[in-house]
Coordinates of C-alpha atoms in Angstrom, one line a residue:
X127 CA 106.2 135.8 20.2
X128 CA 108.8 133.3 21.2
X129 CA 112.0 133.8 19.3
X130 CA 113.8 130.5 20.1
X131 CA 113.9 127.5 22.4
X132 CA 117.1 125.4 22.8
X133 CA 118.0 122.3 24.7
X134 CA 121.6 121.5 25.3
X135 CA 123.8 119.7 27.8
X136 CA 126.0 121.3 30.4
X137 CA 129.0 120.3 28.2
X138 CA 127.7 122.6 25.4
X139 CA 126.2 120.0 23.0
X140 CA 123.0 121.3 21.4
X141 CA 120.4 118.5 21.4
X142 CA 117.4 120.2 20.0
X143 CA 116.3 123.6 18.6
X144 CA 112.8 124.6 17.5
X145 CA 112.7 124.6 13.7
X146 CA 109.2 125.9 13.7
X147 CA 110.3 129.2 15.1
X148 CA 113.4 129.5 12.9
X149 CA 114.1 133.1 13.9
X150 CA 117.7 134.3 13.4
X151 CA 118.7 135.8 16.7
X152 CA 120.6 139.1 16.5
X153 CA 123.9 139.0 18.3
X154 CA 124.8 136.0 20.5
X155 CA 122.4 135.9 23.5
X156 CA 122.9 132.2 24.3
X157 CA 126.7 132.5 24.4
X158 CA 126.4 135.6 26.5
X159 CA 124.0 133.9 28.9
X160 CA 126.4 130.9 29.3
X161 CA 129.5 133.2 29.7
X162 CA 128.0 135.9 31.9
X163 CA 125.4 134.1 33.9
X164 CA 125.7 130.3 34.0
X165 CA 129.5 130.1 34.3
X166 CA 129.6 132.9 36.9
X167 CA 127.1 131.2 39.3
X168 CA 124.3 133.7 38.6
X169 CA 121.9 130.9 37.5
X170 CA 119.7 131.6 40.5
X171 CA 118.3 134.7 38.8
X172 CA 114.8 134.5 37.3
X173 CA 115.8 135.9 33.9
X174 CA 118.6 137.6 31.9
X175 CA 118.3 140.6 29.6
X176 CA 120.4 140.8 26.5
X177 CA 120.8 144.0 24.4
X178 CA 121.9 143.6 20.8
X179 CA 122.0 146.2 18.0
X180 CA 118.4 146.4 16.9
X181 CA 116.9 144.0 19.4
X182 CA 116.5 143.4 23.1
X183 CA 115.9 139.9 24.3
X184 CA 114.8 138.3 27.6
X185 CA 116.2 134.8 28.3
X186 CA 114.7 132.4 30.8
X187 CA 116.0 128.9 31.6
X188 CA 115.6 125.9 33.7
X189 CA 117.8 122.9 34.5
X190 CA 117.4 119.1 34.7
X191 CA 120.3 118.6 37.1
X192 CA 120.0 114.8 37.2
X193 CA 120.4 114.5 33.4
X194 CA 122.7 117.6 33.1
X195 CA 120.4 119.4 30.6
X196 CA 119.7 123.1 30.2
X197 CA 116.5 124.5 28.6
X198 CA 116.6 128.1 27.4
X199 CA 113.8 130.2 25.9
X200 CA 114.4 133.5 24.1
X201 CA 111.8 136.2 23.4
X202 CA 111.5 139.9 22.7
X203 CA 111.8 141.8 26.0
X204 CA 108.9 144.1 25.1
X205 CA 106.4 141.3 24.8
X206 CA 106.3 140.0 28.5
X207 CA 105.1 136.5 27.6
X208 CA 103.3 134.9 30.5
X209 CA 103.5 131.3 29.4
X210 CA 107.3 130.9 29.1
X211 CA 107.9 129.5 32.6
X212 CA 105.0 127.0 32.2
X213 CA 106.3 126.0 28.7
X214 CA 109.8 125.4 30.0
X215 CA 108.5 123.2 32.8
X216 CA 106.4 121.1 30.3
X217 CA 109.3 120.8 27.8
X218 CA 111.6 119.7 30.6
X219 CA 109.2 117.0 31.8
X220 CA 108.5 115.6 28.3
X221 CA 112.1 115.8 27.0
X222 CA 113.4 114.0 30.1
X223 CA 111.2 110.9 29.2
X224 CA 112.8 110.5 25.8
X225 CA 116.3 111.6 26.6
X226 CA 119.1 109.1 25.8
X227 CA 122.7 110.1 26.5
X228 CA 123.8 108.2 23.4
X229 CA 121.5 110.2 21.1
X230 CA 122.4 113.6 19.6
X231 CA 119.3 114.3 17.5
X232 CA 115.6 114.5 18.5
X233 CA 113.7 115.4 15.4
X234 CA 110.5 113.7 16.7
X235 CA 110.3 116.3 19.5
X236 CA 109.1 119.0 17.1
X237 CA 105.5 117.8 17.1
X238 CA 105.5 117.3 20.9
X239 CA 106.8 120.9 21.4
X240 CA 104.1 122.3 19.1
X241 CA 101.4 120.7 21.3
X242 CA 103.1 121.8 24.5
X243 CA 103.3 125.3 23.2
X244 CA 99.6 125.4 22.3
X245 CA 98.7 124.0 25.7
X246 CA 100.8 126.6 27.6
X247 CA 99.4 129.5 25.5
X248 CA 95.8 128.2 26.1
X249 CA 96.5 127.9 29.8
X250 CA 97.9 131.4 30.0
X251 CA 94.8 132.8 28.1
X252 CA 92.4 131.0 30.5
X253 CA 94.3 132.4 33.5
X254 CA 94.2 135.9 32.0
X255 CA 90.4 135.7 31.5
X256 CA 89.7 134.2 34.9
X257 CA 91.9 136.8 36.7
X258 CA 89.6 139.7 37.9
X259 CA 90.5 143.1 36.7
X260 CA 91.4 145.2 39.8
X261 CA 92.0 148.8 39.2
X262 CA 94.6 150.5 41.3
X263 CA 93.1 152.5 44.1
X264 CA 95.6 155.4 44.0
X265 CA 95.1 156.1 40.3
X266 CA 91.2 156.0 40.1
X267 CA 90.6 159.4 41.6
X268 CA 92.3 162.7 41.4
X269 CA 94.5 164.1 44.1
X270 CA 92.4 165.7 46.9
X271 CA 89.5 163.2 46.8
X272 CA 89.0 160.8 49.7
X273 CA 89.6 157.1 49.0
X274 CA 86.7 155.1 50.4
X275 CA 88.3 151.7 50.7
X276 CA 87.4 149.1 53.2
X277 CA 84.5 151.1 54.8
X278 CA 82.1 148.3 54.1
X279 CA 84.3 145.9 56.1
X280 CA 83.7 148.0 59.2
X281 CA 87.3 149.0 59.7
X282 CA 87.1 151.9 62.0
X283 CA 90.8 152.8 61.7
X284 CA 90.5 153.3 58.0
X285 CA 87.4 155.4 58.5
X286 CA 89.2 157.6 60.9
X287 CA 92.1 158.0 58.5
X288 CA 89.9 159.2 55.7
X289 CA 87.7 161.4 57.8
X290 CA 88.0 165.2 57.6
X291 CA 86.7 166.3 60.9
X292 CA 86.9 165.1 64.5
X293 CA 89.7 164.8 67.0
X294 CA 90.5 161.3 65.9
X295 CA 90.7 162.4 62.3
X296 CA 93.2 165.1 63.1
X297 CA 95.4 162.8 65.0
X298 CA 95.4 160.2 62.3
X299 CA 95.9 162.9 59.7
X300 CA 99.1 164.1 61.4
X301 CA 100.3 160.5 61.6
X302 CA 99.7 160.0 57.9
X303 CA 101.5 163.2 57.0
X304 CA 104.6 162.1 59.0
X305 CA 104.8 158.9 56.9
X306 CA 103.3 156.4 59.3
X307 CA 100.2 155.0 57.8
X308 CA 100.2 151.5 59.2
X309 CA 100.8 150.0 55.7
X310 CA 97.6 151.5 54.1
X311 CA 97.7 154.0 51.3
X312 CA 95.0 156.7 51.5
X313 CA 94.6 160.2 50.0
X314 CA 93.1 162.7 52.4
X315 CA 90.8 165.5 51.1
X316 CA 92.4 168.8 51.9
X317 CA 94.4 167.4 54.9
X318 CA 94.9 169.9 57.7
X319 CA 97.9 170.3 59.9
X320 CA 97.5 171.9 63.3
X321 CA 100.3 173.2 65.3
X322 CA 99.9 174.8 68.7
X323 CA 102.2 177.8 69.2
X324 CA 101.8 179.9 72.4
X325 CA 98.3 178.5 72.9
X326 CA 97.1 179.3 69.5
X327 CA 96.3 177.1 66.5
X328 CA 98.2 177.5 63.3
X329 CA 96.2 175.8 60.6
X330 CA 97.5 175.1 57.1
X331 CA 95.2 173.8 54.4
X332 CA 98.0 172.6 52.1
X333 CA 100.5 170.2 53.5
X334 CA 102.8 170.2 50.5
X335 CA 103.2 174.0 50.7
X336 CA 103.9 174.0 54.4
X337 CA 107.2 175.8 55.2
X338 CA 109.0 174.8 58.4
X339 CA 110.8 178.2 58.5
X340 CA 107.5 180.0 58.9
X341 CA 106.8 177.8 62.0
X342 CA 110.2 178.6 63.4
X343 CA 109.6 182.4 63.1
X344 CA 106.4 182.1 65.1
X345 CA 108.0 180.4 68.0
X346 CA 109.0 182.1 71.2
X347 CA 112.5 182.7 70.1
X348 CA 111.5 183.8 66.7
X349 CA 112.6 187.4 67.2
X350 CA 116.1 186.3 68.3
X351 CA 116.4 184.1 65.2
X352 CA 115.6 187.1 63.0
X353 CA 118.1 189.3 64.6
X354 CA 120.8 186.6 64.3
X355 CA 120.0 186.3 60.6
X356 CA 120.2 190.0 60.1
X357 CA 123.5 190.3 61.9
X358 CA 124.9 187.5 59.8
X359 CA 123.8 189.2 56.6
X360 CA 125.7 192.4 57.5
X361 CA 129.1 190.6 57.5
X362 CA 131.3 192.1 54.8
X363 CA 132.0 189.3 52.3
X364 CA 135.3 191.0 51.3
X365 CA 136.9 190.4 54.7
X366 CA 138.2 186.9 54.8
X367 CA 138.5 185.6 58.3
X368 CA 141.7 183.5 58.7
X369 CA 143.0 181.8 61.8
X370 CA 146.3 183.4 63.0
X371 CA 149.1 181.4 64.6
X372 CA 149.9 182.2 68.2
X373 CA 153.0 184.4 68.6
X374 CA 155.1 183.9 71.7
X375 CA 157.3 186.6 73.2
X376 CA 160.7 184.9 72.7
X377 CA 159.8 183.1 69.5
X378 CA 161.9 183.7 66.3
X379 CA 160.3 185.2 63.3
X380 CA 158.0 182.7 61.5
X381 CA 159.3 181.2 58.4
X382 CA 157.4 179.1 55.8
X383 CA 158.3 175.4 56.0
X384 CA 158.9 173.8 52.6
X385 CA 160.6 170.5 52.4
X386 CA 159.9 170.0 48.7
X387 CA 163.1 169.4 46.7
X388 CA 163.7 171.9 43.9
X389 CA 163.1 170.2 40.6
X390 CA 164.6 171.1 37.3
X391 CA 162.8 170.8 33.9
X392 CA 163.8 167.1 33.6
X393 CA 162.2 166.2 36.9
X394 CA 165.4 165.7 38.7
X395 CA 165.8 167.0 42.3
X396 CA 168.9 167.6 44.3
X397 CA 167.9 165.5 47.3
X398 CA 169.2 162.2 46.0
X399 CA 171.7 161.9 48.8
X400 CA 169.0 161.6 51.4
X401 CA 167.1 158.8 49.7
X402 CA 168.1 155.2 50.2
X403 CA 168.6 153.4 46.9
X404 CA 167.0 150.0 46.8
X405 CA 169.0 147.5 44.8
X406 CA 167.0 145.1 42.6
X407 CA 168.8 142.2 44.3
X408 CA 167.5 143.1 47.8
X409 CA 165.1 140.2 47.7
X410 CA 162.8 138.2 45.5
X411 CA 159.3 139.4 45.1
X412 CA 156.6 137.1 46.5
X413 CA 155.0 137.1 43.1
X414 CA 157.6 134.6 42.0
X415 CA 157.3 132.3 45.0
X416 CA 155.0 129.3 45.1
X417 CA 152.7 129.4 48.1
X418 CA 152.4 126.0 49.9
X419 CA 149.0 125.1 51.4
X420 CA 148.9 122.8 54.3
X421 CA 146.5 119.9 53.7
X422 CA 144.7 119.9 57.0
X423 CA 141.9 117.5 57.6
X424 CA 138.4 118.8 57.2
X425 CA 137.1 117.1 60.3
X426 CA 136.2 120.4 61.9
X427 CA 134.0 121.4 59.0
X428 CA 132.2 118.1 59.1
X429 CA 131.6 118.5 62.9
X430 CA 130.2 122.0 62.3
X431 CA 127.9 120.7 59.5
X432 CA 126.7 117.8 61.8
X433 CA 125.8 120.3 64.5
X434 CA 123.9 122.4 62.0
X435 CA 121.9 119.4 60.7
X436 CA 121.1 118.0 64.2
X437 CA 117.7 119.8 64.6
X438 CA 116.5 118.5 61.2
X439 CA 117.8 115.0 62.0
X440 CA 115.6 114.8 65.2
X441 CA 112.5 115.2 63.2
X442 CA 113.0 111.8 61.4
X443 CA 113.1 108.4 62.9
X444 CA 116.3 106.5 63.3
X445 CA 115.4 103.7 60.8
X446 CA 114.2 106.1 58.1
X447 CA 117.3 108.3 58.3
X448 CA 119.6 105.2 58.3
X449 CA 117.7 103.8 55.3
X450 CA 118.0 107.1 53.5
X451 CA 121.7 107.4 54.0
X452 CA 122.3 103.9 52.6
X453 CA 119.8 103.9 49.7
X454 CA 120.2 107.6 48.9
X455 CA 117.4 110.2 48.5
X456 CA 115.4 110.0 45.3
X457 CA 115.7 113.7 44.4
X458 CA 116.9 116.7 46.3
X459 CA 114.2 119.3 46.9
X460 CA 114.5 122.9 47.7
X461 CA 113.3 122.3 51.3
X462 CA 116.1 119.8 51.8
X463 CA 118.8 122.3 50.7
X464 CA 117.6 125.3 52.7
X465 CA 119.1 124.5 56.2
X466 CA 122.5 123.7 54.7
X467 CA 122.4 126.8 52.4
X468 CA 121.4 129.1 55.3
X469 CA 124.3 127.9 57.4
X470 CA 126.7 128.3 54.4
X471 CA 125.4 131.8 53.7
X472 CA 126.0 132.8 57.4
X473 CA 129.5 131.4 57.2
X474 CA 130.3 133.4 54.0
X475 CA 129.0 136.6 55.5
X476 CA 131.2 136.1 58.6
X477 CA 134.2 135.9 56.2
X478 CA 133.3 139.4 55.0
X479 CA 131.5 138.4 51.8
X480 CA 128.8 140.9 50.9
X481 CA 125.3 139.8 51.8
X482 CA 124.0 140.3 48.3
X483 CA 126.8 138.1 46.8
X484 CA 126.3 135.4 49.4
X485 CA 122.6 135.2 48.8
X486 CA 123.1 135.0 45.0
X487 CA 125.7 132.3 45.4
X488 CA 123.4 130.2 47.5
X489 CA 120.5 130.6 45.0
X490 CA 122.8 129.5 42.2
X491 CA 124.0 126.4 44.1
X492 CA 120.4 125.6 45.0
X493 CA 119.4 125.8 41.3
X494 CA 122.3 123.5 40.3
X495 CA 121.4 120.9 43.0
X496 CA 117.7 120.9 42.9
X497 CA 116.4 117.6 41.3
X498 CA 119.7 115.8 41.7
X499 CA 119.8 112.4 43.3
X500 CA 121.7 112.2 46.6
X501 CA 124.4 109.5 46.6
X502 CA 124.5 106.8 49.1
X503 CA 126.3 107.5 52.5
X504 CA 126.2 111.2 51.6
X505 CA 124.7 114.0 53.7
X506 CA 122.9 117.0 52.2
X507 CA 125.3 119.4 53.9
X508 CA 128.4 117.8 52.5
X509 CA 126.8 117.8 49.0
X510 CA 126.0 121.5 49.3
X511 CA 129.4 122.3 50.5
X512 CA 131.1 120.5 47.6
X513 CA 128.9 122.3 45.1
X514 CA 129.7 125.6 46.7
X515 CA 133.4 124.8 46.6
X516 CA 133.2 124.1 42.9
X517 CA 131.3 127.4 42.4
X518 CA 133.8 129.5 44.3
X519 CA 136.8 127.9 42.4
X520 CA 135.0 128.6 39.1
X521 CA 134.4 132.3 40.1
X522 CA 137.8 133.1 41.4
X523 CA 139.8 131.3 38.6
X524 CA 140.6 133.8 35.9
X525 CA 138.9 133.1 32.5
X526 CA 141.7 134.8 30.6
X527 CA 145.4 135.1 30.7
X528 CA 146.8 137.3 33.5
X529 CA 150.4 136.9 32.5
X530 CA 151.5 140.6 32.4
X531 CA 155.1 139.7 31.4
X532 CA 153.9 138.0 28.3
X533 CA 151.8 141.0 27.4
X534 CA 154.7 143.3 28.0
X535 CA 156.9 141.4 25.6
X536 CA 154.1 141.3 23.0
X537 CA 153.9 145.1 23.3
X538 CA 157.6 145.4 23.1
X539 CA 157.7 143.6 19.8
X540 CA 155.2 146.2 18.4
X541 CA 157.6 148.9 19.7
X542 CA 155.2 150.5 22.0
X543 CA 155.1 150.7 25.8
X544 CA 152.7 148.6 27.9
X545 CA 150.5 151.1 29.8
X546 CA 148.9 150.2 33.2
X547 CA 146.6 152.7 34.9
X548 CA 146.0 152.3 38.7
X549 CA 142.5 153.6 39.8
X550 CA 140.6 153.4 43.1
X551 CA 139.1 155.2 46.1
X552 CA 141.1 157.3 48.5
X553 CA 143.7 155.8 50.8
X554 CA 143.8 152.2 49.5
X555 CA 147.5 152.3 48.6
X556 CA 147.7 152.9 44.9
X557 CA 151.1 154.6 44.9
X558 CA 152.7 152.1 47.3
X559 CA 151.5 149.1 45.3
X560 CA 152.4 150.8 42.0
X561 CA 156.0 150.8 43.4
X562 CA 155.7 147.1 44.3
X563 CA 154.6 146.3 40.8
X564 CA 157.6 148.3 39.4
X565 CA 160.0 146.5 41.7
X566 CA 158.6 143.1 40.5
X567 CA 159.0 144.2 36.8
X568 CA 162.5 145.4 37.4
X569 CA 163.4 141.9 38.7
X570 CA 162.4 140.5 35.3
X571 CA 164.6 143.0 33.4
X572 CA 161.7 145.2 32.3
X573 CA 162.4 148.9 32.0
X574 CA 159.7 150.9 33.8
X575 CA 158.7 154.5 33.9
X576 CA 156.3 156.1 36.4
X577 CA 153.8 158.8 35.4
X578 CA 152.7 161.1 38.3
X579 CA 149.1 161.8 37.2
X580 CA 147.8 162.4 40.7
X581 CA 147.7 166.2 40.3
X582 CA 145.0 166.6 42.9
X583 CA 146.4 165.4 46.3
X584 CA 149.1 167.3 48.0
X585 CA 152.3 165.4 48.3
X586 CA 151.3 162.7 45.7
X587 CA 154.1 163.7 43.2
X588 CA 156.7 163.8 46.0
X589 CA 155.6 160.4 47.2
X590 CA 156.0 158.9 43.8
X591 CA 159.3 160.7 43.2
X592 CA 160.7 159.1 46.4
X593 CA 159.7 155.6 45.1
X594 CA 161.3 156.4 41.8
X595 CA 164.6 157.5 43.4
X596 CA 164.7 154.4 45.6
X597 CA 164.1 152.1 42.7
X598 CA 166.3 154.2 40.4
X599 CA 163.7 154.4 37.6
X600 CA 162.6 157.5 35.6
X601 CA 159.5 159.4 36.6
X602 CA 157.4 161.8 34.4
X603 CA 155.8 164.6 36.3
X604 CA 154.3 168.0 35.5
X605 CA 153.4 169.2 39.0
X606 CA 149.9 169.9 40.3
X607 CA 146.7 171.3 38.9
X608 CA 147.3 169.9 35.5
X609 CA 145.0 167.8 33.4
X610 CA 145.9 164.1 34.3
X611 CA 144.9 162.9 30.8
X612 CA 147.3 165.2 29.1
X613 CA 150.1 164.3 31.6
X614 CA 149.6 160.6 30.9
X615 CA 149.6 161.1 27.2
X616 CA 152.9 163.0 27.3
X617 CA 154.3 160.4 29.6
X618 CA 153.5 157.6 27.1
X619 CA 155.1 159.7 24.3
X620 CA 158.2 160.2 26.4
X621 CA 158.4 156.4 27.2
X622 CA 158.1 155.7 23.5
X623 CA 161.1 158.0 22.7
X624 CA 163.2 156.6 25.6
X625 CA 162.4 153.0 24.8
X626 CA 160.7 152.2 28.2
X627 CA 158.8 148.9 28.2
X628 CA 156.1 149.7 30.8
X629 CA 154.4 152.9 31.9
X630 CA 152.8 152.8 35.3
X631 CA 150.2 155.6 35.6
X632 CA 149.3 156.8 39.1
X633 CA 145.9 158.5 39.4
X634 CA 144.2 160.5 42.2
X635 CA 142.0 158.6 44.7
X636 CA 138.3 159.4 44.1
X637 CA 135.1 158.2 45.6
X638 CA 132.7 156.4 43.3
X639 CA 130.1 159.1 43.6
X640 CA 132.4 162.0 42.8
X641 CA 131.3 162.7 39.2
X642 CA 133.8 165.5 38.2
X643 CA 136.8 163.2 39.2
X644 CA 135.2 160.2 37.6
X645 CA 134.7 162.2 34.4
X646 CA 138.4 163.1 34.5
X647 CA 139.3 159.4 34.9
X648 CA 137.1 158.4 32.1
X649 CA 138.7 161.0 29.9
X650 CA 142.2 159.7 30.9
X651 CA 141.3 156.1 29.9
X652 CA 139.6 157.1 26.7
X653 CA 142.4 159.4 25.5
X654 CA 145.3 157.1 26.3
X655 CA 143.6 153.6 25.8
X656 CA 145.8 151.8 28.3
X657 CA 146.5 148.1 28.0
X658 CA 145.4 147.4 31.6
X659 CA 143.1 149.2 34.0
X660 CA 143.8 148.0 37.5
X661 CA 141.3 148.7 40.3
X662 CA 143.1 149.0 43.6
X663 CA 140.8 148.0 46.5
X664 CA 141.2 147.2 50.2
X665 CA 140.7 143.7 51.5
X666 CA 139.1 145.3 54.6
X667 CA 135.9 146.3 52.9
X668 CA 132.8 144.2 53.0
X669 CA 129.5 145.3 51.4
X670 CA 131.2 148.5 50.2
X671 CA 133.3 146.5 47.7
X672 CA 130.2 145.8 45.7
X673 CA 129.2 149.5 45.6
X674 CA 132.8 150.7 44.7
X675 CA 133.3 148.3 41.8
X676 CA 129.8 148.4 40.3
X677 CA 129.7 152.3 40.4
X678 CA 133.3 152.6 39.1
X679 CA 132.3 150.4 36.1
X680 CA 129.0 152.2 35.7
X681 CA 130.6 155.7 35.7
X682 CA 133.3 154.7 33.3
X683 CA 130.6 153.3 30.9
X684 CA 128.2 156.3 31.3
X685 CA 130.8 159.1 31.1
X686 CA 132.9 157.7 28.3
X687 CA 132.4 159.3 24.8
X688 CA 133.3 156.0 23.2
X689 CA 130.7 153.6 21.9
X690 CA 132.7 150.7 23.4
X691 CA 133.9 152.1 26.7
X692 CA 136.8 150.5 28.7
X693 CA 136.0 149.1 32.1
X694 CA 138.1 147.6 34.9
X695 CA 140.4 144.8 33.6
X696 CA 141.9 143.5 36.8
X697 CA 142.0 144.0 40.6
X698 CA 144.9 144.7 42.9
X699 CA 143.9 143.7 46.5
X700 CA 145.8 145.6 49.2
X701 CA 146.2 145.2 53.0
X702 CA 145.7 141.5 52.7
X703 CA 148.0 140.8 55.7
X704 CA 145.6 142.7 58.1
X705 CA 142.4 140.6 57.6
X706 CA 143.2 137.2 59.1
X707 CA 140.5 134.9 57.6
X708 CA 138.1 137.7 56.5
X709 CA 139.0 137.1 52.8
X710 CA 135.5 137.7 51.4
X711 CA 136.3 141.0 49.7
X712 CA 138.2 139.1 47.0
X713 CA 135.1 137.0 46.2
X714 CA 132.8 140.1 46.3
X715 CA 135.0 142.1 43.9
X716 CA 135.5 139.3 41.4
X717 CA 131.8 138.3 41.4
X718 CA 130.5 141.8 40.9
X719 CA 133.0 142.9 38.2
X720 CA 134.0 139.7 36.5
X721 CA 137.6 141.0 36.6
X722 CA 140.3 138.7 38.1
X723 CA 142.5 139.5 41.1
X724 CA 145.9 140.0 39.5
X725 CA 148.0 141.1 42.5
X726 CA 147.7 140.9 46.3
X727 CA 149.5 143.4 48.5
X728 CA 150.5 141.8 51.8
X729 CA 153.0 144.1 53.5
X730 CA 154.8 147.4 53.4
X731 CA 158.1 146.5 51.6
X732 CA 158.6 146.2 47.9
X733 CA 158.7 142.4 48.0
X734 CA 155.3 142.1 49.6
X735 CA 153.3 141.5 46.4
X736 CA 152.0 138.0 45.5
X737 CA 149.4 136.2 43.4
X738 CA 146.0 135.2 44.6
X739 CA 145.9 131.6 45.7
X740 CA 142.4 130.4 44.7
X741 CA 142.5 127.1 46.6
X742 CA 143.7 128.9 49.8
X743 CA 140.9 131.5 49.5
X744 CA 138.2 128.9 49.0
X745 CA 139.4 126.8 51.9
X746 CA 139.4 129.8 54.1
X747 CA 135.9 130.9 53.0
X748 CA 134.4 127.5 53.8
X749 CA 136.4 126.8 57.0

């Protein structure tokens, strides 16, 4: 049963709702659809699933782009209503005829909707009755019975595949068992596998129980293989084989090298004299500098678009194309948009945007332009490019405040430290960029404490200790092989006692598929409830950015013991100075996670940290 149907403008004004249905929706599926799908350029999807306490809804929608209207239908996910798409198309057509921009109520549409609904339901029932019932071939017979499909059509290849005997049958049987069945699904009655070993046939009547190791033992070198295995089993497990260093004749006695500074209980070493102290006045961080964008002409882009559209232009006559450019096309169709969207998708992928993201963006832009009237003296390619530019700006622009300094002062008023946790995969530069963020905060007179919670990687604590000495800020450390969640908790307690404003928590790098380390990270976030979870990612990655962020969020949600798990709040993009114009990773990460890019690392010094310039990124992506 249909739960609700709404018609509203793109500005958010509700024009009509079905009073006949009158069902109170649980949760806020419409608001979630607008916030998570329509505003994030995911409108190219066929449907959207919304889970609420006690209910699961499926939402389908369509647009009238010329009038700027949105039509949304809501129904229970378990029902699988077949007439919803047809009903939305009928409602869209009928409502467009009576729509007046000056009106805000359409009470007379109730009766029209009732008739349209009955018509759509009747059409779905007729289609259901007229559709022949075809039983699936694979499920009609038990395993081990031959499937006689297509024999009446005289297909000899299929006959050979299903045959038990004959040379042809054996050859085809082996081909099917190896997974190459030419696109046809057949079940073979007692398939036989024949292997010739030393001139003899080895026949097995059960393919699923076939053991490759048995075949290996019967080969010519089978005896040698057995002897090797027996020798390997005789090795004493107590004797641990270790590689010994070469000892030269005149070499001095070997001593163990240990460059680690001795540390007392307070975490203070005695190697301060070898560490250069970086004064806070060394230079201004790039976070506080305004980036100037050169306003170059976009003539090159227009030339490229003209080249792309030349093959399509040759199909039409000179007079018709000239008349169309002056008068404007009546309505844009999907076929008109496809060439320009394909060129735009290829351009985004060359800029390192993940293929899946580029495809979804193009589908969303097509959905927003389909049915619109093309203005006079305007090409389709330039219209598509303008729509894509608006979509990219909307995606990359943060939808919430990313002013960390304001949040730090708000936490300071509540007499508690502002906690930031840095997470990410191995080798992306978490510790280095943590030090850059600390340097930027010091310039704004914010007291910072570092927490060395990477107790897994060798040298991680020493690396962070070096940064702390250079910046002359305190560091909380407990060494290695400790529970990082407990270390972070003790660090926050220490910062509360000492009056530190910010605690920057460094964590171990971990791959998104490493469940034990992801479980430890989930425990750290759940136990300490940080104010900000920053994902540190490389700007060099392409398709892997989607996999990293989506799996990090998924693991944090699945492994958390909380009913409302914390996910990634923001992104710190590193190595941005090494990618030239391949800036697509920023778009992929923001699109897949919905989290804004809060910092961009662009060098190796403490000042090389800046904000993401959305206009510059969009211009580079579309260049």
